[in-house]
XYZ file of C-alpha atoms in Angstrom:
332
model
C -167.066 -103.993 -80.795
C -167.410 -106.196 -77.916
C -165.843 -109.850 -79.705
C -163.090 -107.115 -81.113
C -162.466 -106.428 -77.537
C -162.371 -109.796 -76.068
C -160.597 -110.764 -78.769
C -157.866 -108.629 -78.234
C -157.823 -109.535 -74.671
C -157.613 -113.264 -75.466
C -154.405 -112.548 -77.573
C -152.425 -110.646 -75.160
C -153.318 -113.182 -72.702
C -151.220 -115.593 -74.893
C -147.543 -115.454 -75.691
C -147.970 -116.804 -78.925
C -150.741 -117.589 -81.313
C -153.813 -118.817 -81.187
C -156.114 -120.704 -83.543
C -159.128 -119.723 -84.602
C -161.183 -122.515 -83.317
C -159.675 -122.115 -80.418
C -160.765 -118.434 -80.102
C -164.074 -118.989 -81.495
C -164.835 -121.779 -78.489
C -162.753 -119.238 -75.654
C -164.929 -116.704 -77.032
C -168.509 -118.260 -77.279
C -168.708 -117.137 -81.143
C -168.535 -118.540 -84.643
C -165.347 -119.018 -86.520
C -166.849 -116.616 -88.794
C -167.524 -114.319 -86.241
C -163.852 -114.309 -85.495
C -162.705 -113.610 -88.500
C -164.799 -110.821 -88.912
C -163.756 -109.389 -86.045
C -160.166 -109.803 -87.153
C -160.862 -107.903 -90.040
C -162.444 -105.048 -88.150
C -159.470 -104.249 -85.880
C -157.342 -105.013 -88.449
C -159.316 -101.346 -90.066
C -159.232 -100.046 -86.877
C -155.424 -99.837 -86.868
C -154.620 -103.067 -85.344
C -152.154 -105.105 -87.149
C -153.428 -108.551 -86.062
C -150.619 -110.976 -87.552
C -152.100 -114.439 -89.281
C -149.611 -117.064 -88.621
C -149.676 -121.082 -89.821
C -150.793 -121.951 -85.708
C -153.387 -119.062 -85.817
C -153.593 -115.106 -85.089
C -151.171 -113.540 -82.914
C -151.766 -109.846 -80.711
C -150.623 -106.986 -82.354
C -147.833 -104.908 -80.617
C -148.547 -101.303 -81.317
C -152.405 -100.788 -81.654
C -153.300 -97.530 -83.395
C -154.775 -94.352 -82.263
C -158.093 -95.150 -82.597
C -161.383 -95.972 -80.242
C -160.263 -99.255 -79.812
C -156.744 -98.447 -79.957
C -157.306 -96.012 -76.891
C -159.785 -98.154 -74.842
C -157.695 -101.544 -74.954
C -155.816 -102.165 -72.024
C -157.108 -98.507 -70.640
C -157.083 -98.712 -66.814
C -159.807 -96.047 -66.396
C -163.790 -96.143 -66.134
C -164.330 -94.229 -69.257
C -165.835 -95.733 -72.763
C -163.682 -94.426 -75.818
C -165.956 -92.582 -78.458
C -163.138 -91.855 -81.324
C -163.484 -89.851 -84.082
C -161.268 -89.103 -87.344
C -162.558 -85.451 -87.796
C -164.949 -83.565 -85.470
C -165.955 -79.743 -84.847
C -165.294 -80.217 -81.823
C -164.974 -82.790 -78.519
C -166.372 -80.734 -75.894
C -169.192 -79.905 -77.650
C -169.982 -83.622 -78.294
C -169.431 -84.175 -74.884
C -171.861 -81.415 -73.981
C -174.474 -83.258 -76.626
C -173.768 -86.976 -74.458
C -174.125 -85.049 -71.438
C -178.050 -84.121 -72.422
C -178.895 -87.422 -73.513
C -177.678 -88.614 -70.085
C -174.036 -90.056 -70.700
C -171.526 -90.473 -67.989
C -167.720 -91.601 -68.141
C -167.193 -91.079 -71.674
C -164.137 -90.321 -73.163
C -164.347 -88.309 -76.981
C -161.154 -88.191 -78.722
C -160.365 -86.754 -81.808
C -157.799 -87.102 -84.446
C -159.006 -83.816 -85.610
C -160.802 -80.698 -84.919
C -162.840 -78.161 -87.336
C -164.109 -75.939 -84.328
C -162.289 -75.778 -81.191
C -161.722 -72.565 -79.067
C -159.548 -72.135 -76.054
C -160.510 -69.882 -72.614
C -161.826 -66.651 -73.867
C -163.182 -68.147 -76.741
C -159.847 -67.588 -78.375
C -158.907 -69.915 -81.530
C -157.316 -73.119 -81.319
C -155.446 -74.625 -83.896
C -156.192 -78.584 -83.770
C -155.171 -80.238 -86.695
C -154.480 -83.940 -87.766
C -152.022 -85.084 -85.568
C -152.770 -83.707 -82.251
C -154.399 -85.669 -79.211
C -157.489 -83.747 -78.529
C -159.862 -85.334 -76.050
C -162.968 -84.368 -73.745
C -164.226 -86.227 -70.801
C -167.845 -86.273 -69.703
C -167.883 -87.426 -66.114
C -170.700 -86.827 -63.156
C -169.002 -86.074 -60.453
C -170.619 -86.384 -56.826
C -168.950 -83.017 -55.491
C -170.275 -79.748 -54.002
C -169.949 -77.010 -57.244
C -167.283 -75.281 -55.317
C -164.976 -78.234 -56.405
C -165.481 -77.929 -59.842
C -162.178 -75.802 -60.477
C -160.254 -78.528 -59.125
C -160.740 -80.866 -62.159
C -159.438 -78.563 -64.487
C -156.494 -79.004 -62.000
C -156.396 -82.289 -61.938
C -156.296 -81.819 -66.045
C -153.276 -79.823 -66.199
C -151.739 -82.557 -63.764
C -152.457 -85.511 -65.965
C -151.260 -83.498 -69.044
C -147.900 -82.745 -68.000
C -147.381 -86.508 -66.415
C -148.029 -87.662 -69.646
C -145.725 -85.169 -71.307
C -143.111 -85.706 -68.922
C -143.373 -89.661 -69.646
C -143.360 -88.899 -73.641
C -140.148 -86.898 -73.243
C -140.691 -83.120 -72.533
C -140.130 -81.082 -69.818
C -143.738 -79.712 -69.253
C -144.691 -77.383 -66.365
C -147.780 -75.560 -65.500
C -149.074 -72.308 -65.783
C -151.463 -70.998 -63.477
C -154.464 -71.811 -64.012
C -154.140 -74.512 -66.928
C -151.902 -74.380 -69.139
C -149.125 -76.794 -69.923
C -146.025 -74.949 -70.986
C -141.989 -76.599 -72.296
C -139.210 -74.108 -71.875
C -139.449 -71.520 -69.087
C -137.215 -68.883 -69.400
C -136.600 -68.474 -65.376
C -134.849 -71.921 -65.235
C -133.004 -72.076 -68.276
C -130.119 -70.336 -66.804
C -129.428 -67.358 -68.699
C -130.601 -64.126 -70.259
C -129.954 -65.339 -73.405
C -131.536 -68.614 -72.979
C -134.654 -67.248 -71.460
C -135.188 -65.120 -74.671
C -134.628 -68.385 -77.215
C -136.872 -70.523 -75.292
C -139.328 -67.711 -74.652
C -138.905 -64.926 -76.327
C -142.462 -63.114 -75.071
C -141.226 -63.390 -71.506
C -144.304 -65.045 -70.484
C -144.093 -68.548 -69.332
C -142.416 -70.797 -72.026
C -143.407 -72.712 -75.109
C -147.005 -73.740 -75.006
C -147.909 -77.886 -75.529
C -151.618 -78.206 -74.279
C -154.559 -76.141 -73.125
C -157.500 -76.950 -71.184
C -161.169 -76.151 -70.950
C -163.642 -76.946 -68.697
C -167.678 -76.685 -68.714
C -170.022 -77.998 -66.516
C -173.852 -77.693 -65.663
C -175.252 -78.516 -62.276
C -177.288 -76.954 -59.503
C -176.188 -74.425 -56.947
C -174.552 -76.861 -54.691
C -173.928 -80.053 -57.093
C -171.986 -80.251 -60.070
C -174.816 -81.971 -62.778
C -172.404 -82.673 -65.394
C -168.739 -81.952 -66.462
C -167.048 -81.725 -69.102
C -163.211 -81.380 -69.068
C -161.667 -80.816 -73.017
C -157.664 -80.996 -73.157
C -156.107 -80.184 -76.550
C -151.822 -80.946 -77.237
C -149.540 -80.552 -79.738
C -148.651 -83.704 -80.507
C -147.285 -84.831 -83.641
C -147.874 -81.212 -85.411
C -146.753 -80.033 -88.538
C -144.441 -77.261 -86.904
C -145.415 -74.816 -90.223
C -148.602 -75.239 -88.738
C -148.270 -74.039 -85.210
C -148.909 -70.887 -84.181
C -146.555 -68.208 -82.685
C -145.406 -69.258 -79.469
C -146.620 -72.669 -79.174
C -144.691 -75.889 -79.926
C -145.567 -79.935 -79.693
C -144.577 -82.842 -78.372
C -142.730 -84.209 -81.712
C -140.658 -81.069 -81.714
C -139.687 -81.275 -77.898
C -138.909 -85.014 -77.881
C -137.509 -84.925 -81.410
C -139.198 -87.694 -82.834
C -143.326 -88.235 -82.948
C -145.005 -90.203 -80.306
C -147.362 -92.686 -79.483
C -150.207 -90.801 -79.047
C -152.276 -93.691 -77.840
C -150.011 -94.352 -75.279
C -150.310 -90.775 -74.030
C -153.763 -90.413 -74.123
C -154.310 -93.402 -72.379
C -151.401 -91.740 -70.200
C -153.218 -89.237 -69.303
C -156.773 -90.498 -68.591
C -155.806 -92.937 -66.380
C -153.859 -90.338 -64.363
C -156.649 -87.657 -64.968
C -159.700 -90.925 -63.439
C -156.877 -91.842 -60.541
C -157.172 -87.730 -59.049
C -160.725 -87.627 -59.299
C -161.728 -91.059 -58.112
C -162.988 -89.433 -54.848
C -163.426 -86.750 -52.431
C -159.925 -88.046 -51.005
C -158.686 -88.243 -54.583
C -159.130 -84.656 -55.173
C -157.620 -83.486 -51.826
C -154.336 -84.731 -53.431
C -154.629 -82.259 -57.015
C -152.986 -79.184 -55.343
C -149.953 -80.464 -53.544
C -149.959 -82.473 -56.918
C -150.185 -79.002 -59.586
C -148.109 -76.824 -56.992
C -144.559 -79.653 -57.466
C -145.821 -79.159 -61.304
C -145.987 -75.198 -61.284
C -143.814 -72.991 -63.248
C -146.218 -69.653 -62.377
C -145.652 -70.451 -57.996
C -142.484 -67.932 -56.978
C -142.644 -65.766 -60.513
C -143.885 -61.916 -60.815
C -147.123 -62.258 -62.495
C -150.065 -59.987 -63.979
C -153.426 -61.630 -63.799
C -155.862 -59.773 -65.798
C -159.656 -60.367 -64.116
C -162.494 -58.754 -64.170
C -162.114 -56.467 -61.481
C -159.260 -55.371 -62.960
C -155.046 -56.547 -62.902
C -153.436 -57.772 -59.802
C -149.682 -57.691 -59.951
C -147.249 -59.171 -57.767
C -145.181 -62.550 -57.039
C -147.850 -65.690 -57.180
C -146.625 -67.764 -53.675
C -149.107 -70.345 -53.454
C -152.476 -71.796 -55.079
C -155.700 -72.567 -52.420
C -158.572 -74.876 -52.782
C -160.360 -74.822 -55.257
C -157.599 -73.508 -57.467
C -157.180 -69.525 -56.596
C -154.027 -68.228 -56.904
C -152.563 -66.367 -53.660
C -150.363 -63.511 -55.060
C -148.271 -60.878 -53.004
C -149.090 -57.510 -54.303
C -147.312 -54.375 -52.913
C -150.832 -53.949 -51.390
C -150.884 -57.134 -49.331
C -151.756 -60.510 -50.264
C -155.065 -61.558 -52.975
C -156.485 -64.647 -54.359
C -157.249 -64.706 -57.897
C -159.977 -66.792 -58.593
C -159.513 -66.188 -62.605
C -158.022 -64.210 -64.814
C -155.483 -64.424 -67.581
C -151.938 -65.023 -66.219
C -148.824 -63.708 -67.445
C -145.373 -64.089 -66.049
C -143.518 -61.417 -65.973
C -139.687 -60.894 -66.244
C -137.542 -59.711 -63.891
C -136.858 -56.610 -65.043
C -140.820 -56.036 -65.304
């Protein structure tokens, strides 16, 4: 994997081709090694051309582990699968052998789950990905990654093509009705009333002591290029919202790059909520938060560190630590 690499790097580094001697002596390898690794990448997805002067870089490498880790400005290492039960829980399994900065991405899931433990769909076609990262933060922080998450989701929505917002805590909604103008509109593009059309969903675990966060483990699942027959109620992708599929390596890579550059540091992560609140849909709506103390109702004005949201109830102001958000109409 590492000549596949370096290979690929040598390429793009040239405008045009290049021989295979001359890769083989840039390289430090055999000319057999070279064309090996040629024919690897070339299974990996990567439609290395073979020209008369030599091999030339491929433009569009696939979505695949190499695919997602070339030219990846992040400190993660790409572990890519075509069909797995389930990311986070292979991140969990890296985390106890004692991995750091990986990256698991799937193509497909068998056995995902949402908050709540509620079902999620993830078929072929969707960009579902966990990272495993060690952070060096008090546990109290922890909350703020999932942030961070629901940042570098919508950035790379918004650069795909859709109009994604965020509702509180973490999810990544196209399509809310309050901004769309109309009565009518707000019923078409949301016809539950609560939030918009729903692209990606986010789950954090983590393991650590009672002051330092051990491990974490941050699983994102979108709708990418999905089968709309396949979607259920309420939900949409990123196909249907852009109206064409889209690179999904691109927006994985997208969004780990923005998801490493919030949580490079203590500094970093002072920037997520300024960050999530110009990303918000949920920040000015009526809400109902369902926790475990019961439902707080009122008009969501802010979110505070490490994520709680601050809501105006008719019996003064609460934070909501978590809970299951709903926005509620108007008329509600």
């Amino acid at each position: 994997m590492d000549t596949r690499r370096a290979l690929l790097d040598a390429l793009a580094a040239d405008d045009g081709s290049v021989s295979g001697p001359a890769l083989a002596d840039s390289l430090g390898v055999s000319r057999a090694a070279v064309w090996k690794a040629v024919e690897g990448l070339r299974e990996e997805g990567f439609a290395v051309e073979s020209t008369p002067e030599g091999y030339v870089a491929p433009d569009d490498p696939g979505y695949s582990g190499p695919g997602i880790a070339f030219g990846l400005d992040a400190p993660y290492s790409v572990e890519y699968h075509d069909r797995i039960g389930s990311t986070n829980e292979r991140a969990r399994e890296l985390a106890g052998e004692g991995a750091a900065d990986v990256a698991v991405v799937a193509d497909e899931q068998t056995g995902s789950r949402g908050r709540l433990d509620r079902e999620w769909v993830a078929p072929s076609g969707g960009v579902w990905l966990s990272v495993l990262t060690r952070p060096d933060v008090p546990t109290a922080r922890a909350p703020l990654f999932t942030l961070a998450a629901a940042v570098a989701t919508t950035d790379a929505a918004r650069e795909a093509g859709a109009d994604a917002r965020i509702k509180w805590p973490n999810d990544v909604l196209v399509g809310d009705g309050a901004d769309e103008g109309s009565a009518a509109a707000s019923a078409e593009s949301d016809p539950s009333g609560r939030g918009g059309r729903k692209l990606a969903g986010i789950l954090t675990e983590m393991e650590g002591e009672a002051d330092r966060v051990g491990w974490l483990v941050v699983g994102v699942g979108v709708n990418a290029n999905i089968d709309p027959e396949t979607l259920p109620a309420g939900a949409t992708s990123l196909s249907i919202e852009c109206g064409a599929p889209v690179d999904r390596r691109r927006f994985a890579t997208t969004l780990l790059e923005r998801y490493a550059e919030l949580t490079a540091s203590s500094d970093a992560l002072d920037r997520v909520l300024p960050a999530w609140r110009e990303r918000a849909s949920t920040l000015g709506r009526r809400v109902r938060v369902e926790t475990g103390d019961g439902v707080v109702e009122g008009t969501a004005v802010d979110v505070a560190e490490p994520g709680a949201l601050v809501v105006d109830t008719d019996g003064g102001r609460r934070r909501v630590h978590a809970g299951d958000c709903e926005h509620l109409r108007d008329a509600e």
